[in-house]
Amino acid sequence: MYRGFIRLVFILALSCGTTVGANNGVCADDVCSGTSCPPGSFAFLIDGQCTCTAGSMLGTITINPDPFIVGERVAITLRDYDLVLVEETRESVDIVVTSTSGESETVTLTATGTNSPDYSGTLATTFSVTAGANNDGTMNAQNGDTLTASYVDTTIFSGGPETVTDTALALSKEGSVHTSGEISIAPKPVTVGQPVLINVTDADLNADGATAEVVDVVVTSTTGETETVTLTETGLDTGIFAGTLDTIIALSAGADNDGVMNAGNGDTLTAHYLDAATAGGGATTVTDTTDVELDEKSVVGRTETVISNFMSRRADLITSAEPDLASRLTGGGGGVSGSPFGFTADGNSSRFTSTFSTSLSSLATARQTAGSSLAFFGEGGSGVSDADGQPRAPRPAFDFWASGHWAHSDDETRSSTFGQFNLGADYLVIPSLLVGMLAQFDWMDETDDSNNTSADGFGWMAGPYLVARLHQNLIFDGRVAWGQSDNHVDPLGLYEDKFSTNRFLARGQLTGDFRRDKWRFSPHVALIHFQEEQKAYVDSLGFDIQSQTITLGRVTFGPEISFVHKTRDGTEIEPSFGITGIWDYDQAEVFDIGTGLANGSSSDLRMRLQGGLAVRMPGSASLAGDAYYDGIGADDLEIYGGSLKLRVPIN
């Protein structure tokens, strides 16, 4: 009944046309006709009292305090007579509070009393440099953010709806004055591969003295790459924020926001910080820059080390894969023990090697053994014997032969593959002298995952050789060769350079073959010298890579002793034992890429033990195996392995 009376009074008031002038703002038809109101307003009976209100009846909203301290609750009040006079009294009203960060919170305001046009509520705030989830009950804010409270008034005197708003500014702490932020990026210049340090100083961000806050900054490069870096306050109440960004060498921009900035020589990095509230008011972006440079000495040194290591390891493999030239005179130069085709395999837990050999003469001998004949260019002299000392058919004057070597090694960090193919032609001048030409081709690739490097190359050498019987029991063989190689190297895991080399090889060996009854004594001494010069070039970064030469000089010597035992069925069983001394008078050293210190054995002289067992069955089929241990006398070298040789005649 009472509420209905108020609504009636309001209607009567709206019908009263005298608001100003002679009546001095008094509506004669209103029960509050005796109440004097300012021009443009009306008197209404509210809660039993005559109250003057604006004629538009537009609600008002207020957010306090302004400014407010982040972390405190803000109070929001609403006054709208419409909610009392036009509508039945409402207990609550929902309004919306938004932030310049983009976050939105709905706040429910509650009526302050019965038939009251006033409503109030609060909203919690917390410090954050980013917007929070919408409508989670707490507004994220940082110094300089602006909160806007909005109310949509749907019932007003002039017709509706209309939105009314009020704003409040966020401060970092009570009594604070906005400070202008500063940003720095160091060092200047920065060397690629080193992290850059980014600092932001802004007291406005220090909202909570009990928490180490964070702030995001953006780092851009002249290449176009962008990285967002999160800085953390250096203490609980410092207002200083620090963080780092890693850099890697690259010739082009990398993926945005992957945590690493690609950089090259001459690039510029710029750090950006958006200061939302400066001392002078408003927002601005502050920046700082640093130039990028490469440590030329470091890059060049690393590149030259990777190349040198690659060439040194290849030189060791090339010299280890030397063909058995003495057998060209003593054993027909074919496969294993004169077989038409020879194959060996040798390996251990981390490496595997295999070899093969064949020749036209050995193939012809196999066919002749099977009852066929094969004509050759001519016949040479005698002097060729089997392992048991029995004379064999003379070899042809001209002969062609081929052999190959393949090796693969793989450990936890580095893998390599090497192959070599030899192609030769020779002429038996006299039974005790053979001359020929040898061409060899080699290829190698290796990858070092621990250092993120790789290299590969293809090369060749060619030159003459000779084999001479100096004495009935003494054979000399020697050769020289010249050649080149074309190679690729990736010293940083980012780009690939090309380089070429010139090569030279010289080798000489004396081999003895002394037999007494069932015993055989085979001493040898050999010298090999290999030299390879890398040509200078300009790398992909524009740096000069100087020429360098690696040299490997090695002398091997030692005896091998074997004993032949024949069974009743004609099977031969031959155990053998050998010891070899290895003296590197000129080492092709391998260096640690990180430290530059030499790896491998520091000893010039070491020993190798080898033992084997061969079984030759009637019909010329044979099986042989051996094992070796290398590294005696070298504290930091240990190599071991074995091989298996199978001979099957062609029938």
XYZ file of C-alpha atoms in Angstrom, residues 230-581:
352
model
C 60.006 -12.398 -18.776
C 61.985 -10.365 -16.233
C 61.819 -11.133 -12.512
C 62.198 -8.597 -9.721
C 65.682 -8.817 -8.236
C 64.282 -8.734 -4.681
C 61.012 -8.529 -2.802
C 60.839 -4.739 -2.842
C 63.382 -3.409 -5.362
C 61.388 -2.325 -8.393
C 64.287 -3.627 -10.520
C 63.621 -6.507 -12.907
C 66.198 -8.669 -14.696
C 66.299 -11.502 -17.229
C 68.465 -12.979 -20.002
C 68.039 -14.003 -23.625
C 70.333 -16.541 -25.305
C 71.833 -15.850 -28.732
C 73.091 -18.216 -31.425
C 74.911 -17.622 -34.674
C 72.599 -17.595 -37.679
C 72.461 -16.010 -41.092
C 68.709 -15.378 -40.954
C 65.896 -14.803 -38.482
C 64.677 -17.695 -36.368
C 61.215 -18.554 -35.103
C 59.580 -15.896 -32.937
C 59.369 -16.527 -29.197
C 61.367 -19.770 -29.223
C 63.555 -18.556 -26.356
C 66.689 -18.009 -28.457
C 67.575 -15.031 -30.647
C 69.259 -15.807 -33.960
C 71.971 -13.249 -34.595
C 74.729 -12.508 -37.028
C 77.559 -10.066 -37.354
C 76.229 -6.502 -37.707
C 72.704 -7.174 -36.408
C 71.112 -4.841 -33.831
C 68.971 -6.023 -30.926
C 66.385 -3.670 -29.398
C 64.692 -4.197 -26.030
C 61.204 -2.653 -25.639
C 59.341 -1.895 -22.378
C 55.815 -0.431 -22.330
C 55.642 1.961 -19.382
C 51.907 2.216 -18.672
C 52.244 5.210 -16.323
C 55.045 7.718 -16.644
C 55.956 10.570 -14.331
C 54.448 13.012 -16.776
C 51.292 10.992 -17.228
C 50.255 8.641 -19.996
C 51.981 5.581 -21.389
C 55.134 5.291 -23.476
C 57.516 2.657 -24.754
C 61.147 2.943 -23.703
C 63.916 1.108 -25.583
C 67.596 0.292 -25.519
C 69.801 -1.292 -28.181
C 72.992 -3.286 -28.550
C 74.942 -4.250 -31.634
C 75.855 -7.823 -32.441
C 79.333 -8.919 -33.338
C 81.025 -12.224 -33.875
C 84.206 -13.204 -32.142
C 86.125 -13.603 -35.375
C 89.106 -15.174 -33.669
C 86.895 -17.753 -31.966
C 84.937 -18.625 -35.117
C 88.052 -18.882 -37.266
C 89.867 -20.955 -34.656
C 86.923 -23.303 -34.291
C 86.586 -23.724 -38.051
C 90.277 -24.437 -38.536
C 90.224 -26.961 -35.675
C 87.243 -28.833 -37.135
C 88.964 -28.984 -40.529
C 92.280 -30.066 -39.034
C 90.646 -32.823 -36.977
C 88.770 -34.086 -40.010
C 91.912 -34.181 -42.134
C 93.935 -35.877 -39.364
C 91.415 -38.640 -38.829
C 91.094 -39.148 -42.576
C 94.866 -39.320 -42.966
C 95.030 -42.076 -40.352
C 92.333 -44.049 -42.180
C 93.950 -43.578 -45.583
C 97.325 -44.799 -44.374
C 95.725 -47.714 -42.512
C 93.923 -48.812 -45.689
C 97.110 -49.187 -47.729
C 96.860 -52.041 -50.267
C 99.161 -55.059 -49.898
C 101.529 -54.437 -52.812
C 104.001 -57.183 -51.869
C 101.358 -59.802 -52.595
C 101.294 -58.566 -56.182
C 104.593 -60.386 -56.623
C 104.384 -63.150 -54.032
C 100.753 -64.132 -54.000
C 99.212 -63.260 -57.305
C 97.679 -60.058 -55.998
C 94.199 -61.422 -55.866
C 92.157 -62.145 -52.889
C 93.165 -63.885 -49.704
C 96.045 -66.308 -50.235
C 95.604 -66.233 -53.977
C 91.835 -66.776 -54.009
C 89.888 -65.067 -56.807
C 88.081 -62.838 -54.399
C 89.106 -61.931 -50.881
C 86.933 -60.450 -48.149
C 87.670 -59.624 -44.512
C 85.595 -58.196 -41.689
C 86.947 -56.647 -38.533
C 85.021 -55.012 -35.714
C 84.379 -54.317 -32.079
C 81.716 -52.595 -30.004
C 82.283 -49.159 -31.521
C 83.646 -49.741 -35.016
C 83.460 -52.053 -38.002
C 85.726 -52.426 -41.031
C 85.698 -54.619 -44.090
C 88.018 -55.095 -47.068
C 87.926 -56.877 -50.390
C 90.419 -57.594 -53.159
C 90.457 -59.299 -56.540
C 92.411 -59.357 -59.808
C 92.154 -60.698 -63.311
C 95.005 -63.108 -62.681
C 93.383 -64.599 -59.591
C 90.114 -65.012 -61.433
C 91.947 -66.728 -64.266
C 93.763 -69.049 -61.888
C 90.467 -70.050 -60.324
C 89.010 -70.879 -63.716
C 92.076 -72.858 -64.703
C 91.788 -74.818 -61.486
C 88.240 -75.611 -62.438
C 89.339 -76.999 -65.822
C 88.929 -73.902 -67.938
C 91.521 -71.778 -69.625
C 91.759 -68.070 -69.943
C 94.154 -66.339 -72.277
C 96.048 -63.351 -71.030
C 98.275 -60.806 -72.652
C 101.341 -62.927 -71.942
C 103.005 -64.987 -69.238
C 105.617 -63.879 -66.805
C 108.228 -65.808 -64.940
C 107.975 -68.121 -61.985
C 108.720 -67.318 -58.404
C 105.143 -67.496 -57.153
C 104.527 -69.956 -54.334
C 101.617 -71.061 -52.175
C 101.660 -70.751 -48.463
C 103.155 -74.203 -48.145
C 106.036 -73.299 -50.464
C 104.814 -75.295 -53.433
C 105.212 -73.578 -56.812
C 102.126 -72.054 -58.385
C 101.289 -71.289 -61.958
C 103.089 -68.180 -63.219
C 101.054 -64.989 -63.243
C 100.479 -63.002 -66.441
C 102.872 -60.228 -67.390
C 100.038 -57.697 -67.388
C 97.451 -57.687 -64.678
C 94.642 -55.521 -63.366
C 93.462 -55.563 -59.777
C 91.104 -53.821 -57.385
C 90.693 -53.601 -53.638
C 88.508 -51.695 -51.261
C 88.211 -50.728 -47.637
C 85.161 -49.601 -45.678
C 85.040 -48.498 -42.044
C 82.375 -47.158 -39.731
C 82.800 -45.962 -36.162
C 80.194 -44.715 -33.750
C 80.410 -43.677 -30.132
C 78.146 -41.646 -27.851
C 78.857 -38.316 -29.530
C 80.682 -38.845 -32.832
C 80.130 -41.070 -35.855
C 82.128 -41.417 -39.060
C 82.090 -43.462 -42.246
C 85.100 -43.973 -44.490
C 85.509 -45.776 -47.786
C 88.460 -46.282 -50.126
C 88.667 -47.943 -53.512
C 91.971 -48.866 -55.179
C 92.377 -49.642 -58.879
C 95.740 -50.780 -60.196
C 97.488 -52.092 -63.280
C 100.993 -53.570 -63.282
C 103.559 -55.291 -65.490
C 105.972 -58.044 -64.509
C 109.233 -56.779 -66.023
C 111.229 -59.796 -64.821
C 110.212 -62.493 -62.364
C 111.681 -60.443 -59.528
C 110.487 -56.945 -60.538
C 106.997 -55.579 -61.006
C 106.008 -52.001 -61.829
C 102.532 -50.480 -61.954
C 100.183 -47.526 -61.587
C 97.693 -47.125 -58.773
C 94.697 -44.802 -58.507
C 92.777 -44.585 -55.275
C 89.522 -42.840 -54.368
C 88.318 -42.137 -50.869
C 85.282 -40.572 -49.234
C 84.519 -39.763 -45.648
C 81.854 -38.056 -43.570
C 81.709 -37.495 -39.848
C 79.333 -35.861 -37.397
C 80.138 -34.637 -33.900
C 76.878 -34.198 -31.979
C 78.570 -32.953 -28.820
C 80.090 -29.979 -30.647
C 77.382 -29.641 -33.330
C 79.884 -29.962 -36.183
C 80.125 -32.041 -39.331
C 82.472 -32.529 -42.265
C 82.646 -34.653 -45.397
C 84.891 -34.982 -48.414
C 85.842 -36.901 -51.537
C 89.443 -37.254 -52.682
C 91.784 -39.110 -54.974
C 95.464 -39.907 -55.437
C 97.399 -41.547 -58.226
C 100.997 -42.553 -58.830
C 103.449 -45.355 -59.650
C 104.552 -48.287 -57.550
C 107.034 -51.122 -57.757
C 107.611 -54.466 -56.062
C 111.041 -56.108 -56.144
C 112.474 -59.319 -54.776
C 115.777 -58.163 -53.346
C 116.619 -61.645 -52.092
C 114.962 -65.026 -52.119
C 113.435 -64.194 -48.739
C 113.192 -60.391 -48.907
C 110.606 -58.280 -50.766
C 110.543 -54.501 -51.166
C 107.499 -52.533 -52.241
C 107.083 -48.801 -52.524
C 104.898 -46.173 -54.096
C 104.298 -42.433 -54.389
C 101.036 -40.656 -55.140
C 99.652 -37.168 -55.586
C 96.063 -35.973 -55.503
C 93.389 -33.591 -54.301
C 90.137 -33.544 -52.365
C 86.920 -31.494 -52.283
C 85.267 -31.095 -48.915
C 82.480 -29.496 -46.890
C 82.563 -28.352 -43.274
C 79.902 -27.096 -40.874
C 81.805 -25.741 -37.853
C 78.816 -24.279 -36.002
C 75.851 -26.382 -37.038
C 74.447 -23.414 -38.983
C 76.041 -23.223 -42.420
C 78.286 -25.234 -44.725
C 81.564 -24.098 -46.268
C 83.572 -25.656 -49.083
C 87.319 -26.182 -49.038
C 89.839 -28.135 -51.108
C 93.200 -29.776 -50.439
C 96.336 -31.013 -52.163
C 97.834 -34.365 -51.120
C 101.043 -36.337 -51.257
C 101.861 -39.875 -50.076
C 105.088 -41.885 -50.053
C 105.483 -45.410 -48.732
C 108.186 -48.082 -48.600
C 108.221 -51.517 -46.980
C 110.603 -54.451 -46.549
C 108.971 -57.843 -45.946
C 110.818 -61.045 -45.056
C 109.603 -64.587 -45.630
C 111.775 -67.188 -43.994
C 110.689 -70.813 -43.771
C 112.176 -73.756 -41.940
C 110.257 -76.981 -41.887
C 106.824 -76.117 -40.549
C 107.836 -72.743 -39.164
C 107.570 -69.391 -40.912
C 109.199 -66.165 -39.787
C 107.909 -62.942 -41.429
C 109.517 -59.726 -40.203
C 108.712 -56.369 -41.744
C 109.586 -52.703 -41.518
C 107.572 -49.992 -43.251
C 107.577 -46.208 -43.508
C 104.684 -44.113 -44.715
C 104.501 -40.355 -45.041
C 101.255 -38.559 -45.825
C 100.804 -34.824 -46.191
C 97.694 -32.804 -47.000
C 97.418 -29.038 -47.375
C 94.078 -27.266 -46.960
C 93.753 -24.231 -49.197
C 92.744 -20.864 -47.707
C 89.191 -19.627 -48.322
C 86.586 -17.092 -47.155
C 83.790 -18.651 -45.096
C 80.054 -17.918 -45.126
C 80.489 -15.240 -42.454
C 83.089 -13.376 -44.485
C 86.029 -14.487 -42.339
C 89.373 -15.564 -43.794
C 90.173 -19.212 -43.070
C 93.910 -19.654 -43.388
C 95.609 -22.582 -45.078
C 96.978 -25.357 -42.906
C 98.891 -28.571 -43.440
C 98.607 -31.839 -41.572
C 101.343 -34.442 -41.748
C 101.402 -38.050 -40.667
C 104.739 -39.882 -40.543
C 104.723 -43.440 -39.246
C 107.161 -46.328 -39.012
C 105.929 -49.854 -38.265
C 108.137 -52.850 -37.580
C 108.008 -56.294 -36.074
C 107.899 -60.018 -36.713
C 105.157 -62.536 -37.229
C 105.712 -66.207 -36.415
C 103.493 -69.054 -37.541
C 103.487 -72.848 -37.469
C 101.818 -75.107 -40.032
C 100.368 -78.430 -38.972
C 98.905 -80.878 -41.501
C 96.300 -83.433 -40.533
C 95.919 -86.831 -42.161
C 93.169 -85.595 -44.481
C 95.379 -82.796 -45.771
C 93.867 -79.966 -43.726
C 96.387 -77.334 -42.709
C 96.090 -75.608 -39.331
C 98.317 -72.570 -38.896
C 98.381 -70.605 -35.625
C 100.265 -67.313 -35.708
C 101.505 -64.635 -33.368
C 102.881 -61.204 -34.111
C 104.044 -58.059 -32.417
C 104.270 -54.704 -34.160
C 105.975 -51.562 -33.032
